[in-house]
JSON list of C-alpha atoms in Angstrom, two decimals:
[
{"chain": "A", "resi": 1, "resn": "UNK", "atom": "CA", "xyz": [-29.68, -155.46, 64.20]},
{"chain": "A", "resi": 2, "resn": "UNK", "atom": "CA", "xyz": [-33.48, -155.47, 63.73]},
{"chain": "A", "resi": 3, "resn": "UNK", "atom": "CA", "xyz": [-33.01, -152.46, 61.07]},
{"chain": "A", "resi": 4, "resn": "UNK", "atom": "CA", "xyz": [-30.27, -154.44, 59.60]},
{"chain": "A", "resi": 5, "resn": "UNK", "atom": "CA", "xyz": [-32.32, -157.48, 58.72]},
{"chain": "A", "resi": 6, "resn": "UNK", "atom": "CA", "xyz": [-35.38, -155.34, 57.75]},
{"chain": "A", "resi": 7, "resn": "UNK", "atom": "CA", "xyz": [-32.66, -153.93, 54.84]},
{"chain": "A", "resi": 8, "resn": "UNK", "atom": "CA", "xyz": [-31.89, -157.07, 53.87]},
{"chain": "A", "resi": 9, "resn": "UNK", "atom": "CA", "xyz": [-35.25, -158.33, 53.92]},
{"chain": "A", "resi": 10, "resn": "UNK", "atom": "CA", "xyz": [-36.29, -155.59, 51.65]},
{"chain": "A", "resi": 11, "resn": "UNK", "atom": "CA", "xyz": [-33.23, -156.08, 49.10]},
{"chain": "A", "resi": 12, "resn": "UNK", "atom": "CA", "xyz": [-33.97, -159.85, 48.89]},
{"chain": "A", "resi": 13, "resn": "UNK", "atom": "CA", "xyz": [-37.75, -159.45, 47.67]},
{"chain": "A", "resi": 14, "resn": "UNK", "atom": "CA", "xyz": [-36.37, -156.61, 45.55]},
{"chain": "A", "resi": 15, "resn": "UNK", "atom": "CA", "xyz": [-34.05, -159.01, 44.15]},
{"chain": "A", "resi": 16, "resn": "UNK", "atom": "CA", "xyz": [-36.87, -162.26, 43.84]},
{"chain": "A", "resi": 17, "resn": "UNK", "atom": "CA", "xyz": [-39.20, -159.63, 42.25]},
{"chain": "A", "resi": 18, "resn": "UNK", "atom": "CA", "xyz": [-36.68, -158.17, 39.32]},
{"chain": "A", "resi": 19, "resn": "UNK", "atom": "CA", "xyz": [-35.94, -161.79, 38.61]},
{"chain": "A", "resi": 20, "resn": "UNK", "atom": "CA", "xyz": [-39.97, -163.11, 38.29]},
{"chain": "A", "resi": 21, "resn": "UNK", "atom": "CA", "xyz": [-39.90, -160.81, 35.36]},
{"chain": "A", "resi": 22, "resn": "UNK", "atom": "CA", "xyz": [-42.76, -159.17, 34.43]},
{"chain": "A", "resi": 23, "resn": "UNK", "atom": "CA", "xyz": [-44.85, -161.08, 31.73]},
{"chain": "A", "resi": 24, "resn": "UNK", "atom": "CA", "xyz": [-45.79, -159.79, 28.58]},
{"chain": "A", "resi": 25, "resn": "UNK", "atom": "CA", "xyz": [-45.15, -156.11, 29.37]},
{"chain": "A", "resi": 26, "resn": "UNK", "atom": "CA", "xyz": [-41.80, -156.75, 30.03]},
{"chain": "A", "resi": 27, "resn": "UNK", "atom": "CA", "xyz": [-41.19, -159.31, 26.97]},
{"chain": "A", "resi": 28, "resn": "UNK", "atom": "CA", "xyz": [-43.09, -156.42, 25.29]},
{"chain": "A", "resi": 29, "resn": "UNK", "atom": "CA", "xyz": [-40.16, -153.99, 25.64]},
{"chain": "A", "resi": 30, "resn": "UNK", "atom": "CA", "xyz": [-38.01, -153.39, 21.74]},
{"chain": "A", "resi": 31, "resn": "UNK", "atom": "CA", "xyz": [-34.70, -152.23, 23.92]},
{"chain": "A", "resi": 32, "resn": "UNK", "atom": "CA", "xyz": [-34.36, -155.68, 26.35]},
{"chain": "A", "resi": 33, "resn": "UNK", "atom": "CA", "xyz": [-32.83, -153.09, 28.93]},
{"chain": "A", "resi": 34, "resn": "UNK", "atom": "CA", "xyz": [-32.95, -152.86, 32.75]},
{"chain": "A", "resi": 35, "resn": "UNK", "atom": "CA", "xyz": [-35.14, -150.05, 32.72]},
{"chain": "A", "resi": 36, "resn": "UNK", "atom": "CA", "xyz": [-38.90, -151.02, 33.43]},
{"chain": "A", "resi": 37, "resn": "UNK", "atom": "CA", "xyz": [-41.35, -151.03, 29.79]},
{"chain": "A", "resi": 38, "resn": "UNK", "atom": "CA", "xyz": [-43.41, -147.65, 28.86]},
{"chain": "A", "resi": 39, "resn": "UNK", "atom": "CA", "xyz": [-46.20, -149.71, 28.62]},
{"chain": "A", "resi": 40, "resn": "UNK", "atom": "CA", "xyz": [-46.86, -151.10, 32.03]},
{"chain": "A", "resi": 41, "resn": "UNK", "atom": "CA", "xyz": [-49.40, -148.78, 33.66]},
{"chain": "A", "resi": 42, "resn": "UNK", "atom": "CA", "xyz": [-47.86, -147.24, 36.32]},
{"chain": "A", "resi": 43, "resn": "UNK", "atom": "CA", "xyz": [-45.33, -146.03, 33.60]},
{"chain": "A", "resi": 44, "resn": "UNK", "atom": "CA", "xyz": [-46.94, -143.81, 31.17]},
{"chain": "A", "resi": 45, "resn": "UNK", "atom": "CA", "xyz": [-49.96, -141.22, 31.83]},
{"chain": "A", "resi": 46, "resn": "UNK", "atom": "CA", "xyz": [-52.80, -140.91, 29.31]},
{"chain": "A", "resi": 47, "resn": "UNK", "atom": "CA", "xyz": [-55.13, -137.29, 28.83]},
{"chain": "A", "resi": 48, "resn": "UNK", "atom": "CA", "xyz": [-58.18, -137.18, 27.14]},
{"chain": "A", "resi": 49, "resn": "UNK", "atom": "CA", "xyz": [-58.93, -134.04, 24.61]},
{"chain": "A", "resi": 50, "resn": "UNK", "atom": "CA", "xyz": [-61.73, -133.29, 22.18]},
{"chain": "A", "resi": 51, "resn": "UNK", "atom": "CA", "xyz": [-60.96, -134.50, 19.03]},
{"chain": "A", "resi": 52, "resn": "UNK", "atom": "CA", "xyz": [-62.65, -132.80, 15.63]},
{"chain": "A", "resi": 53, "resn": "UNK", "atom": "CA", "xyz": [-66.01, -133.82, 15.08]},
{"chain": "A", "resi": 54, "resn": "UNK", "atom": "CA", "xyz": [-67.11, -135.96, 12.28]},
{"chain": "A", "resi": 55, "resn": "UNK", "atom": "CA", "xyz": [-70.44, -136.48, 10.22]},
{"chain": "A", "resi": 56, "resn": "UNK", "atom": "CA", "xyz": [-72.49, -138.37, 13.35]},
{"chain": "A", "resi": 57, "resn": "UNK", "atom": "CA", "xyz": [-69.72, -139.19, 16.03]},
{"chain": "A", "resi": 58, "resn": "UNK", "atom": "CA", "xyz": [-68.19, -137.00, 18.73]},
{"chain": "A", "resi": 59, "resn": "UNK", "atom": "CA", "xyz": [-64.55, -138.13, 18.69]},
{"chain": "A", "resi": 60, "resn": "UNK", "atom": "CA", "xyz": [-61.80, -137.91, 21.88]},
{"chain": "A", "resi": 61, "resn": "UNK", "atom": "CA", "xyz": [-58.46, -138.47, 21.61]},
{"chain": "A", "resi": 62, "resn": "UNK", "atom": "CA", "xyz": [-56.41, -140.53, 24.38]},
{"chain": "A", "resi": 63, "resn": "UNK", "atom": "CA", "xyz": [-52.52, -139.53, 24.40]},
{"chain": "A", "resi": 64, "resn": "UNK", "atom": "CA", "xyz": [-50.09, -141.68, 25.89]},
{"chain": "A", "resi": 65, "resn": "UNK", "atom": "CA", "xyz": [-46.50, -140.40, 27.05]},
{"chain": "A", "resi": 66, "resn": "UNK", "atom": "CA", "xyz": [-43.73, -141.96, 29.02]},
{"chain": "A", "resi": 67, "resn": "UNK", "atom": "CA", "xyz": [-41.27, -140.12, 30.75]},
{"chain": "A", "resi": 68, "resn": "UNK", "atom": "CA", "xyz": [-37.35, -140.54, 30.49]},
{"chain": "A", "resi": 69, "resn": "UNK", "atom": "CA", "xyz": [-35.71, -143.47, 32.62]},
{"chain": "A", "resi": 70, "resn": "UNK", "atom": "CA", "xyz": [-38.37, -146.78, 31.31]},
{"chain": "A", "resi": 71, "resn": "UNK", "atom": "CA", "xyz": [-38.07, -149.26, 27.93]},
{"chain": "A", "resi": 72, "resn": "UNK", "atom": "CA", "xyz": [-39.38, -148.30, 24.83]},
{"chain": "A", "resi": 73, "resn": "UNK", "atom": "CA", "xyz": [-42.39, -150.86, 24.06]},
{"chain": "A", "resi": 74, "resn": "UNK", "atom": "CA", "xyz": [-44.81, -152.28, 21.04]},
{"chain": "A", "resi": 75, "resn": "UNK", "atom": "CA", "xyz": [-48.27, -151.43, 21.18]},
{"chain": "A", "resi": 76, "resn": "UNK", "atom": "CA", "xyz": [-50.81, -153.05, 18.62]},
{"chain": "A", "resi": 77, "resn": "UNK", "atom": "CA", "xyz": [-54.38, -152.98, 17.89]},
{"chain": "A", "resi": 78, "resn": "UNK", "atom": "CA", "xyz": [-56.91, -150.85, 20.35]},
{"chain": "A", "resi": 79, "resn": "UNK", "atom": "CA", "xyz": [-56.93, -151.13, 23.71]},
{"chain": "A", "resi": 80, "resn": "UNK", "atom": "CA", "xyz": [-59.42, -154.02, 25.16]},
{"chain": "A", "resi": 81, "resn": "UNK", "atom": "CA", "xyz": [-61.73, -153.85, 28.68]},
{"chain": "A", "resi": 82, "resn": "UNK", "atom": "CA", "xyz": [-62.30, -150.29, 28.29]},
{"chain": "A", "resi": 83, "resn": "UNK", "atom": "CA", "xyz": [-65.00, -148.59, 30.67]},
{"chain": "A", "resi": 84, "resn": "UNK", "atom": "CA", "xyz": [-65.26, -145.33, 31.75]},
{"chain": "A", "resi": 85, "resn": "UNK", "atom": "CA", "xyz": [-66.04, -143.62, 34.86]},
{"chain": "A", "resi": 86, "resn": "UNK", "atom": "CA", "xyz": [-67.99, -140.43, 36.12]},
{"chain": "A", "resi": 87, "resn": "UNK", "atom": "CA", "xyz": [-66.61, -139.28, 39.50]},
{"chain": "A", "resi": 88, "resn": "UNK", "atom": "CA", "xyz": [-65.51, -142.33, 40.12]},
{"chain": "A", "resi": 89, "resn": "UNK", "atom": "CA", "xyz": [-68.26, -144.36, 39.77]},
{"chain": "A", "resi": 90, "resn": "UNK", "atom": "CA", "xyz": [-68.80, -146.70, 36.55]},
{"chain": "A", "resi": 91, "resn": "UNK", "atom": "CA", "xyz": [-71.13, -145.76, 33.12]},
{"chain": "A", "resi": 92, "resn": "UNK", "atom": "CA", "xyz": [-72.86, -148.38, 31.91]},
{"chain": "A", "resi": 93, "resn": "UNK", "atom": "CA", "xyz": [-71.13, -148.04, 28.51]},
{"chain": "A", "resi": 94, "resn": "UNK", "atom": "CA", "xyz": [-68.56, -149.80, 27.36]},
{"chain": "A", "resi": 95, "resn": "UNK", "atom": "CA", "xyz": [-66.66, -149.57, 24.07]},
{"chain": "A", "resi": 96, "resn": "UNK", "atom": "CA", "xyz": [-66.00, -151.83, 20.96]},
{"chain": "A", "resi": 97, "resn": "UNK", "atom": "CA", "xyz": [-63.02, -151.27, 18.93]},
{"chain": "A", "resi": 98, "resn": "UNK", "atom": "CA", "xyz": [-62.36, -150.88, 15.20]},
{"chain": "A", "resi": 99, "resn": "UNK", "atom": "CA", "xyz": [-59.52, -150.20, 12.62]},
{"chain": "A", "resi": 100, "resn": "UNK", "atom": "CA", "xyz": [-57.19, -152.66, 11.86]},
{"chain": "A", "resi": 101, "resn": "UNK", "atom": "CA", "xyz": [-55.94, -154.77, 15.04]},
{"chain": "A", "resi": 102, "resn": "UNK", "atom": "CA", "xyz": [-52.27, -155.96, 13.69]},
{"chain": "A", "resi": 103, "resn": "UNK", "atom": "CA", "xyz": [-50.23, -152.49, 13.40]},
{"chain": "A", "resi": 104, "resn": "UNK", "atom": "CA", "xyz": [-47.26, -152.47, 15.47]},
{"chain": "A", "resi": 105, "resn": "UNK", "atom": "CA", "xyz": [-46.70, -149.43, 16.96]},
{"chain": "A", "resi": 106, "resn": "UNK", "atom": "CA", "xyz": [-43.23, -148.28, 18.96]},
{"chain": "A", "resi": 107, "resn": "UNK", "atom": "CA", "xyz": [-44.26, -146.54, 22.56]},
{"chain": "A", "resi": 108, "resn": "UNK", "atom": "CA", "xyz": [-41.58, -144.88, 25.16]},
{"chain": "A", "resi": 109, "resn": "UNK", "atom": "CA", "xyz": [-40.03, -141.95, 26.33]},
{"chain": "A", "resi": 110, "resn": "UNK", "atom": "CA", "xyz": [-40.16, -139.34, 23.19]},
{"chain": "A", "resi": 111, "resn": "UNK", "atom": "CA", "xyz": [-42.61, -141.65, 21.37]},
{"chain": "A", "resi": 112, "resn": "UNK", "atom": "CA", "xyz": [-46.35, -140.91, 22.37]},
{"chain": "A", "resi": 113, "resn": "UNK", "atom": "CA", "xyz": [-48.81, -142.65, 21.23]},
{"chain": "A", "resi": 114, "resn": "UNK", "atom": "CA", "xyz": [-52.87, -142.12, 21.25]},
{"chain": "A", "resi": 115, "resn": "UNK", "atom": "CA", "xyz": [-56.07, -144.00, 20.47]},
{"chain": "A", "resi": 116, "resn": "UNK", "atom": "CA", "xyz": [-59.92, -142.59, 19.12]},
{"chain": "A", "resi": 117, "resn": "UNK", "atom": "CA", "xyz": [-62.77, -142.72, 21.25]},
{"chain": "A", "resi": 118, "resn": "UNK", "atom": "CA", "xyz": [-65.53, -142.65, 18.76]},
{"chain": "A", "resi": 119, "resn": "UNK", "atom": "CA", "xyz": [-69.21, -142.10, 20.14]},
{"chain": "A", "resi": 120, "resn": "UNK", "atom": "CA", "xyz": [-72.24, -141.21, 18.06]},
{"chain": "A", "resi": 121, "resn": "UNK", "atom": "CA", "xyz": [-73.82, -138.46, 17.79]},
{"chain": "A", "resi": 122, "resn": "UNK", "atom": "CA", "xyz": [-77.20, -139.54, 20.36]},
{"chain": "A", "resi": 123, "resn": "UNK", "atom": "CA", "xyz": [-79.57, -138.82, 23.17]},
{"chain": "A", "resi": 124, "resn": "UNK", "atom": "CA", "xyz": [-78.69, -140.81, 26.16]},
{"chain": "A", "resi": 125, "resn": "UNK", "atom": "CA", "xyz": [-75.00, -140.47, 26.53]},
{"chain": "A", "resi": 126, "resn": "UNK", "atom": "CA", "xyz": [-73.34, -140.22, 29.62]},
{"chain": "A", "resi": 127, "resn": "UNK", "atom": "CA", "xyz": [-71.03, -137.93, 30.92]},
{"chain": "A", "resi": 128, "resn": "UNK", "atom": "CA", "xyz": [-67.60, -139.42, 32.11]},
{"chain": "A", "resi": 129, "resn": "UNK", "atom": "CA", "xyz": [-64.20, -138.19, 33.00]},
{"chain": "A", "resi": 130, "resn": "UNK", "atom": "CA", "xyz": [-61.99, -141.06, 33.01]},
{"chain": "A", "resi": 131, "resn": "UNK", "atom": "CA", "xyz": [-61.21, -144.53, 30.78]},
{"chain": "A", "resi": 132, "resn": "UNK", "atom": "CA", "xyz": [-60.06, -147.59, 32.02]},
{"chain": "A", "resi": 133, "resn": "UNK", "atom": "CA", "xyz": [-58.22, -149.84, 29.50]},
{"chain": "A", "resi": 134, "resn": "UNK", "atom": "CA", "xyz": [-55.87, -152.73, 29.10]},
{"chain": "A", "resi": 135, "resn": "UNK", "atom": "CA", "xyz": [-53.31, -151.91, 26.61]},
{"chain": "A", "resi": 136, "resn": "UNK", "atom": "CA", "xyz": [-52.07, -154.88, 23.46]},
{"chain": "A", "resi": 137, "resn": "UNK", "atom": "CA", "xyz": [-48.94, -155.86, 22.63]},
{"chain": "A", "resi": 138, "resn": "UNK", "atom": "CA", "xyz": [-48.21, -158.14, 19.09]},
{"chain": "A", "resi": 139, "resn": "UNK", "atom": "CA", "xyz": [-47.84, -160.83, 21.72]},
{"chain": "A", "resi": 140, "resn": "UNK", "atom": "CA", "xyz": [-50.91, -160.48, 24.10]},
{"chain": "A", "resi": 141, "resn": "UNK", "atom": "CA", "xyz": [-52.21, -157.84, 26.55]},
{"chain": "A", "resi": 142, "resn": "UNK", "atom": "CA", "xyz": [-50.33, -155.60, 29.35]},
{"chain": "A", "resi": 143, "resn": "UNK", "atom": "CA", "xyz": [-50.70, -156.60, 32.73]},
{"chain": "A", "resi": 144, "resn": "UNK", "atom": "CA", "xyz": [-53.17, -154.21, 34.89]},
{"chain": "A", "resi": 145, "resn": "UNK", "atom": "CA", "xyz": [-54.74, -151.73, 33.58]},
{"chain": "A", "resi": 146, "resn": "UNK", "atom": "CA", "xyz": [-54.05, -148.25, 32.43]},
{"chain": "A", "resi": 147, "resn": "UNK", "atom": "CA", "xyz": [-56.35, -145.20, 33.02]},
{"chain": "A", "resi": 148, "resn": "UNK", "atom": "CA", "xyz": [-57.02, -141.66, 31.18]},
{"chain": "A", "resi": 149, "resn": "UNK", "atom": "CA", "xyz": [-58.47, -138.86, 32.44]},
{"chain": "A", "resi": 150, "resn": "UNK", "atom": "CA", "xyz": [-60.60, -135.94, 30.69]},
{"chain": "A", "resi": 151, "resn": "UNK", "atom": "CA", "xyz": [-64.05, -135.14, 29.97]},
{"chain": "A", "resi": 152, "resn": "UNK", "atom": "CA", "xyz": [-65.80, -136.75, 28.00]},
{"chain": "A", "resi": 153, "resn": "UNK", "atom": "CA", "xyz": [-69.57, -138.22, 26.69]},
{"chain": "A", "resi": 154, "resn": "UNK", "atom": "CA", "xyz": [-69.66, -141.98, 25.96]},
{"chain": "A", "resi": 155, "resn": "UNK", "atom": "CA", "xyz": [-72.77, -143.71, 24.81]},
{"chain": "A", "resi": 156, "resn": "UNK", "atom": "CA", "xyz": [-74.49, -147.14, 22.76]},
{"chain": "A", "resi": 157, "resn": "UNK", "atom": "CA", "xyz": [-72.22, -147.94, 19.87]},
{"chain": "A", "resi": 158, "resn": "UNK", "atom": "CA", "xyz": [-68.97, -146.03, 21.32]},
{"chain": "A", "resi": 159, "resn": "UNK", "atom": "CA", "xyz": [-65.94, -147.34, 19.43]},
{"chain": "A", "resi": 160, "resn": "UNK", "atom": "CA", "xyz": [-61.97, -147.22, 20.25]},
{"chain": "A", "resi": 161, "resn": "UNK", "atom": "CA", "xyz": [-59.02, -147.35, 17.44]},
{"chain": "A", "resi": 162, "resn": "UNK", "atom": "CA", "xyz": [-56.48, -148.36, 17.32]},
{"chain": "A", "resi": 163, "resn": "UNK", "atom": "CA", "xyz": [-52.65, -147.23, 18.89]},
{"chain": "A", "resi": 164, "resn": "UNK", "atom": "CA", "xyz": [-51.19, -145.02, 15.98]},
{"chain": "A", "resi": 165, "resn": "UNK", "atom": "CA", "xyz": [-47.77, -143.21, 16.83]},
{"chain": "A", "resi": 166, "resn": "UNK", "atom": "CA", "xyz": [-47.65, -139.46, 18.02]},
{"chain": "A", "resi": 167, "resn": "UNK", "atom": "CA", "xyz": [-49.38, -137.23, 20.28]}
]
């Protein structure tokens, strides 16, 4: 009985939850299927790689990929709130953005996507392994935040890009 009631418990929220919605990530999603978006956090991972150096900036790529199974979703602009971390603890960096803000860009399963993490070329850059970021959407932001992980030296004046399609 008591295992019984647990079940049904459990399908109710399950039920109360898929019917909340879930805010702009979901309204985000091109398809307007069941499956959950790409873009919500938990639903995509991110890597970060050296990217080619230019004259006076260090650049880093961030890749984005969803697997199979979740809603294709629009990205735009660069990604806001973004920090980074060394072993877990926070730099005191933090990045600007720059590149055109309005570009729609389509993100999901078979559709990466990745940003620039532009830092100059200075003394007094940190090391870090891992960015923190809150993705856009044409409408608004993503809820919760998304993460990347890779090494990587931020510093004064680091900049992000925008989304652009491919890995």
């Amino acid at each position: 009985m008591r295992t019984t009631r647990k079940i049904a418990v459990t399908v109710a929220a399950a039920v109360l939850v898929g019917a909340a919605g879930g805010g702009a990530a979901q309204a985000s999603s091109s398809a307007g299927g069941p499956a959950p978006s790409a873009c919500r956090p938990a639903n995509h991972i991110a890597k970060i790689t050296a990217g080619p150096a230019t004259s006076g900036h260090h650049h880093y790529r961030v890749t984005m990929t969803a697997a199979r199974g979740y809603d294709p979703c629009r990205l735009a602009g660069s990604p806001t709130a973004v920090r980074f971390y060394h072993h877990g603890s926070l730099t005191k960096f933090t990045a600007g953005r720059y590149g055109p803000q309005n570009k729609v860009v389509n993100f999901g399963p078979g559709h990466p996507v990745h940003f620039d993490i532009q830092v100059p070329d200075s003394a007094g850059g940190a090391r870090a392994d891992e960015a923190a970021f809150t993705l856009k959407t044409p409408d608004g932001v993503i809820p919760g935040e998304s993460t990347a992980s890779g090494p990587l030296t931020v510093g004064t004046g680091t900049l992000v890009g925008p989304v652009q399609p491919g890995a």
